[in-house]
């Protein structure tokens, strides 16, 4: 049943997929128990269909059920709980409810920090972006610094994705009226791009424009 539902979902037949996933869910609950991993996987499928169908509130209910199951089985600080909380944050972004998205991403990151290894870059980037949109630039700065550190550890200093995060870090300084502190990061981002890209590449031109803007603002 679940495999047939997957096929319908891949074909865009959302009503048929949902009906089959619901049927699979009841079968798995009956045969495997309410808190089995198979039940969780089907709830994830249901949530994904709901998001695709624009039924975000139903998706949130499915994700909350997953959180409850995983907390019950593994405890509140398990990475699978952090993963599901981040998925709920993604849904709230789609709904435009940034305050709620921020709360779920913060909870996810808080759990991740209790584990070994770095936090999930994607979740950090979403959280940093939300802080920026909400005008919480000091928090955004802290997040972007953490992302730069993670990317440098994983990929080395000279990595294009590092340059892109350095741009965001520079913006956080500019928005806090600390433009002079942004120059170092913009210059480093430009240096990295020059090592990888042609001189007339759009990213290099954008870097030059950002530096010119900051220098002009300081002169003014």
mmCIF file of C-alpha atoms in Angstrom:
data_model
loop_
_atom_site.group_PDB
_atom_site.id
_atom_site.type_symbol
_atom_site.label_atom_id
_atom_site.label_comp_id
_atom_site.label_asym_id
_atom_site.label_seq_id
_atom_site.Cartn_x
_atom_site.Cartn_y
_atom_site.Cartn_z
ATOM 1 C CA UNK A 1 0.000 0.000 0.000
ATOM 2 C CA UNK A 2 2.777 2.407 0.966
ATOM 3 C CA UNK A 3 4.693 1.761 -2.274
ATOM 4 C CA UNK A 4 1.565 2.404 -4.336
ATOM 5 C CA UNK A 5 1.046 5.641 -2.406
ATOM 6 C CA UNK A 6 4.637 6.655 -3.222
ATOM 7 C CA UNK A 7 3.928 6.133 -6.923
ATOM 8 C CA UNK A 8 0.786 8.269 -6.808
ATOM 9 C CA UNK A 9 2.668 10.987 -4.921
ATOM 10 C CA UNK A 10 5.467 11.009 -7.492
ATOM 11 C CA UNK A 11 2.844 11.356 -10.238
ATOM 12 C CA UNK A 12 1.165 14.255 -8.447
ATOM 13 C CA UNK A 13 -1.981 12.296 -7.598
ATOM 14 C CA UNK A 14 -2.199 13.780 -4.120
ATOM 15 C CA UNK A 15 -5.716 12.624 -3.163
ATOM 16 C CA UNK A 16 -4.968 9.027 -4.113
ATOM 17 C CA UNK A 17 -1.593 9.157 -2.352
ATOM 18 C CA UNK A 18 -3.146 10.551 0.827
ATOM 19 C CA UNK A 19 -5.867 7.916 0.901
ATOM 20 C CA UNK A 20 -3.310 5.132 0.520
ATOM 21 C CA UNK A 21 -0.919 6.598 3.091
ATOM 22 C CA UNK A 22 -3.782 6.831 5.589
ATOM 23 C CA UNK A 23 -4.640 3.189 4.896
ATOM 24 C CA UNK A 24 -0.983 2.189 5.324
ATOM 25 C CA UNK A 25 -0.812 4.172 8.571
ATOM 26 C CA UNK A 26 -3.738 2.291 10.103
ATOM 27 C CA UNK A 27 -2.298 -1.066 9.045
ATOM 28 C CA UNK A 28 1.124 -0.249 10.497
ATOM 29 C CA UNK A 29 -0.351 1.028 13.763
ATOM 30 C CA UNK A 30 -2.367 -2.179 14.100
ATOM 31 C CA UNK A 31 0.475 -4.543 13.221
ATOM 32 C CA UNK A 32 3.570 -2.740 14.537
ATOM 33 C CA UNK A 33 2.343 -0.449 17.287
ATOM 34 C CA UNK A 34 1.585 3.263 17.490
ATOM 35 C CA UNK A 35 5.214 4.288 17.942
ATOM 36 C CA UNK A 36 7.037 2.130 15.388
ATOM 37 C CA UNK A 37 9.552 3.605 12.943
ATOM 38 C CA UNK A 38 7.322 2.500 10.062
ATOM 39 C CA UNK A 39 4.461 4.546 11.511
ATOM 40 C CA UNK A 40 6.789 7.551 11.754
ATOM 41 C CA UNK A 41 7.896 7.128 8.131
ATOM 42 C CA UNK A 42 4.303 7.041 6.918
ATOM 43 C CA UNK A 43 3.437 10.108 8.998
ATOM 44 C CA UNK A 44 6.366 11.884 7.305
ATOM 45 C CA UNK A 45 4.936 10.907 3.915
ATOM 46 C CA UNK A 46 1.534 12.220 4.952
ATOM 47 C CA UNK A 47 3.085 15.518 6.099
ATOM 48 C CA UNK A 48 4.908 15.905 2.768
ATOM 49 C CA UNK A 49 1.701 15.319 0.812
ATOM 50 C CA UNK A 50 -0.135 17.849 2.979
ATOM 51 C CA UNK A 51 2.541 20.495 2.413
ATOM 52 C CA UNK A 52 2.460 19.857 -1.344
ATOM 53 C CA UNK A 53 -1.335 20.121 -1.296
ATOM 54 C CA UNK A 54 -1.203 23.420 0.580
ATOM 55 C CA UNK A 55 -2.685 21.901 3.749
ATOM 56 C CA UNK A 56 0.031 23.151 6.055
ATOM 57 C CA UNK A 57 -1.969 22.867 9.282
ATOM 58 C CA UNK A 58 -2.599 19.172 8.615
ATOM 59 C CA UNK A 59 1.111 18.738 7.886
ATOM 60 C CA UNK A 60 1.955 20.370 11.224
ATOM 61 C CA UNK A 61 -0.357 17.927 13.011
ATOM 62 C CA UNK A 62 1.426 14.998 11.357
ATOM 63 C CA UNK A 63 4.841 16.385 12.298
ATOM 64 C CA UNK A 64 3.676 16.980 15.881
ATOM 65 C CA UNK A 65 2.614 13.335 16.060
ATOM 66 C CA UNK A 66 6.129 12.372 14.952
ATOM 67 C CA UNK A 67 7.666 14.617 17.616
ATOM 68 C CA UNK A 68 5.485 13.003 20.290
ATOM 69 C CA UNK A 69 6.453 9.496 19.167
ATOM 70 C CA UNK A 70 10.156 10.263 18.969
ATOM 71 C CA UNK A 71 10.258 12.070 22.300
ATOM 72 C CA UNK A 72 8.482 9.135 23.886
ATOM 73 C CA UNK A 73 10.893 6.605 22.405
ATOM 74 C CA UNK A 74 14.206 8.444 22.464
ATOM 75 C CA UNK A 75 13.824 11.414 24.803
ATOM 76 C CA UNK A 76 13.520 15.128 24.132
ATOM 77 C CA UNK A 77 17.130 15.678 23.072
ATOM 78 C CA UNK A 78 17.330 13.124 20.266
ATOM 79 C CA UNK A 79 18.487 14.213 16.807
ATOM 80 C CA UNK A 80 15.360 12.759 15.210
ATOM 81 C CA UNK A 81 13.315 15.184 17.336
ATOM 82 C CA UNK A 82 15.534 18.065 16.165
ATOM 83 C CA UNK A 83 15.021 16.989 12.552
ATOM 84 C CA UNK A 84 11.225 17.006 12.882
ATOM 85 C CA UNK A 85 11.150 20.349 14.707
ATOM 86 C CA UNK A 86 13.129 21.805 11.795
ATOM 87 C CA UNK A 87 10.565 20.394 9.357
ATOM 88 C CA UNK A 88 7.864 22.194 11.329
ATOM 89 C CA UNK A 89 9.918 25.374 11.068
ATOM 90 C CA UNK A 90 9.998 24.935 7.285
ATOM 91 C CA UNK A 91 6.192 24.711 7.222
ATOM 92 C CA UNK A 92 5.854 27.901 9.264
ATOM 93 C CA UNK A 93 8.181 29.672 6.821
ATOM 94 C CA UNK A 94 5.835 28.623 4.025
ATOM 95 C CA UNK A 95 2.941 30.053 6.048
ATOM 96 C CA UNK A 96 4.868 33.294 6.531
ATOM 97 C CA UNK A 97 4.816 32.895 10.322
ATOM 98 C CA UNK A 98 8.441 33.748 10.966
ATOM 99 C CA UNK A 99 8.169 34.033 14.754
ATOM 100 C CA UNK A 100 6.903 30.458 14.994
ATOM 101 C CA UNK A 101 9.445 29.216 12.457
ATOM 102 C CA UNK A 102 12.181 30.870 14.519
ATOM 103 C CA UNK A 103 10.983 29.105 17.679
ATOM 104 C CA UNK A 104 11.082 25.668 16.054
ATOM 105 C CA UNK A 105 14.478 26.226 14.448
ATOM 106 C CA UNK A 106 15.856 27.463 17.782
ATOM 107 C CA UNK A 107 14.538 24.346 19.517
ATOM 108 C CA UNK A 108 16.104 22.174 16.823
ATOM 109 C CA UNK A 109 19.488 23.879 17.118
ATOM 110 C CA UNK A 110 19.354 23.698 20.930
ATOM 111 C CA UNK A 111 19.002 19.910 20.690
ATOM 112 C CA UNK A 112 21.745 19.654 18.067
ATOM 113 C CA UNK A 113 24.156 21.512 20.344
ATOM 114 C CA UNK A 114 23.784 18.732 22.926
ATOM 115 C CA UNK A 115 25.188 16.244 20.402
ATOM 116 C CA UNK A 116 28.648 15.677 18.977
ATOM 117 C CA UNK A 117 29.474 17.397 15.714
ATOM 118 C CA UNK A 118 28.358 20.644 14.072
ATOM 119 C CA UNK A 119 24.787 21.825 13.700
ATOM 120 C CA UNK A 120 22.907 21.459 10.432
ATOM 121 C CA UNK A 121 23.994 24.304 8.111
ATOM 122 C CA UNK A 122 20.626 24.540 6.367
ATOM 123 C CA UNK A 123 18.763 25.021 9.628
ATOM 124 C CA UNK A 124 21.301 27.592 10.820
ATOM 125 C CA UNK A 125 20.994 29.464 7.513
ATOM 126 C CA UNK A 126 17.197 29.509 7.811
ATOM 127 C CA UNK A 127 17.456 30.780 11.377
ATOM 128 C CA UNK A 128 19.996 33.455 10.448
ATOM 129 C CA UNK A 129 17.776 34.594 7.597
ATOM 130 C CA UNK A 130 14.763 34.827 9.897
ATOM 131 C CA UNK A 131 16.714 36.828 12.472
ATOM 132 C CA UNK A 132 17.671 39.239 9.701
ATOM 133 C CA UNK A 133 14.094 39.584 8.425
ATOM 134 C CA UNK A 134 12.920 40.249 11.978
ATOM 135 C CA UNK A 135 15.646 42.861 12.493
ATOM 136 C CA UNK A 136 17.511 40.783 15.084
ATOM 137 C CA UNK A 137 20.874 41.423 13.469
ATOM 138 C CA UNK A 138 23.044 40.671 16.489
ATOM 139 C CA UNK A 139 21.610 37.150 16.619
ATOM 140 C CA UNK A 140 21.984 36.859 12.840
ATOM 141 C CA UNK A 141 25.650 37.850 13.157
ATOM 142 C CA UNK A 142 26.254 35.094 15.700
ATOM 143 C CA UNK A 143 24.581 32.494 13.461
ATOM 144 C CA UNK A 144 26.494 33.537 10.326
ATOM 145 C CA UNK A 145 29.799 33.372 12.245
ATOM 146 C CA UNK A 146 28.938 29.827 13.301
ATOM 147 C CA UNK A 147 28.101 28.831 9.713
ATOM 148 C CA UNK A 148 31.414 30.241 8.450
ATOM 149 C CA UNK A 149 33.246 28.187 11.086
ATOM 150 C CA UNK A 150 31.403 24.997 10.119
ATOM 151 C CA UNK A 151 32.041 25.494 6.399
ATOM 152 C CA UNK A 152 35.725 26.210 6.968
ATOM 153 C CA UNK A 153 36.123 23.084 9.081
ATOM 154 C CA UNK A 154 34.351 20.918 6.512
ATOM 155 C CA UNK A 155 35.619 22.421 3.262
ATOM 156 C CA UNK A 156 38.588 24.652 4.034
ATOM 157 C CA UNK A 157 38.964 28.428 3.964
ATOM 158 C CA UNK A 158 38.833 28.784 0.189
ATOM 159 C CA UNK A 159 35.333 27.548 -0.577
ATOM 160 C CA UNK A 160 32.687 29.468 -2.503
ATOM 161 C CA UNK A 161 29.982 28.753 0.052
ATOM 162 C CA UNK A 162 32.207 30.394 2.682
ATOM 163 C CA UNK A 163 32.255 33.552 0.546
ATOM 164 C CA UNK A 164 28.463 33.602 0.362
ATOM 165 C CA UNK A 165 28.125 33.341 4.122
ATOM 166 C CA UNK A 166 30.778 36.031 4.605
ATOM 167 C CA UNK A 167 28.528 38.291 2.534
ATOM 168 C CA UNK A 168 25.657 37.615 4.939
ATOM 169 C CA UNK A 169 27.903 38.251 7.909
ATOM 170 C CA UNK A 170 28.953 41.561 6.349
ATOM 171 C CA UNK A 171 25.289 42.534 5.905
ATOM 172 C CA UNK A 172 24.678 41.862 9.601
ATOM 173 C CA UNK A 173 27.452 44.352 10.444
ATOM 174 C CA UNK A 174 26.119 46.936 8.005
ATOM 175 C CA UNK A 175 22.613 46.654 9.455
ATOM 176 C CA UNK A 176 24.063 47.245 12.933
ATOM 177 C CA UNK A 177 25.791 50.413 11.647
ATOM 178 C CA UNK A 178 29.208 48.751 11.877
ATOM 179 C CA UNK A 179 30.039 49.088 8.208
ATOM 180 C CA UNK A 180 33.785 49.413 8.756
ATOM 181 C CA UNK A 181 33.800 45.904 10.300
ATOM 182 C CA UNK A 182 32.084 44.494 7.226
ATOM 183 C CA UNK A 183 34.970 45.413 4.900
ATOM 184 C CA UNK A 184 37.277 42.625 6.085
ATOM 185 C CA UNK A 185 34.612 39.994 5.363
ATOM 186 C CA UNK A 186 33.654 41.465 1.995
ATOM 187 C CA UNK A 187 37.307 41.572 0.959
ATOM 188 C CA UNK A 188 37.816 37.961 1.995
ATOM 189 C CA UNK A 189 34.693 36.917 0.092
ATOM 190 C CA UNK A 190 36.022 38.704 -2.987
ATOM 191 C CA UNK A 191 39.424 36.998 -2.658
ATOM 192 C CA UNK A 192 37.796 33.558 -2.489
ATOM 193 C CA UNK A 193 35.640 34.272 -5.533
ATOM 194 C CA UNK A 194 38.626 35.469 -7.554
ATOM 195 C CA UNK A 195 40.324 32.139 -6.864
ATOM 196 C CA UNK A 196 37.419 30.192 -8.376
ATOM 197 C CA UNK A 197 35.569 32.426 -10.823
ATOM 198 C CA UNK A 198 36.298 34.387 -13.987
ATOM 199 C CA UNK A 199 36.955 38.076 -13.526
ATOM 200 C CA UNK A 200 33.668 39.033 -15.200
ATOM 201 C CA UNK A 201 31.545 36.569 -13.212
ATOM 202 C CA UNK A 202 28.407 38.076 -11.680
ATOM 203 C CA UNK A 203 29.389 37.092 -8.156
ATOM 204 C CA UNK A 204 32.697 38.956 -8.424
ATOM 205 C CA UNK A 205 30.986 42.031 -9.807
ATOM 206 C CA UNK A 206 28.442 41.865 -6.980
ATOM 207 C CA UNK A 207 31.287 41.633 -4.434
ATOM 208 C CA UNK A 208 32.953 44.701 -5.927
ATOM 209 C CA UNK A 209 29.677 46.598 -5.840
ATOM 210 C CA UNK A 210 29.145 45.733 -2.171
ATOM 211 C CA UNK A 211 32.615 46.942 -1.269
ATOM 212 C CA UNK A 212 32.103 50.139 -3.247
ATOM 213 C CA UNK A 213 28.793 50.723 -1.451
ATOM 214 C CA UNK A 214 30.406 50.307 1.983
ATOM 215 C CA UNK A 215 33.383 52.572 1.159
ATOM 216 C CA UNK A 216 30.998 55.244 -0.158
ATOM 217 C CA UNK A 217 28.798 55.015 2.940
ATOM 218 C CA UNK A 218 31.847 55.513 5.145
ATOM 219 C CA UNK A 219 32.950 58.539 3.118
ATOM 220 C CA UNK A 220 29.484 60.039 3.426
#
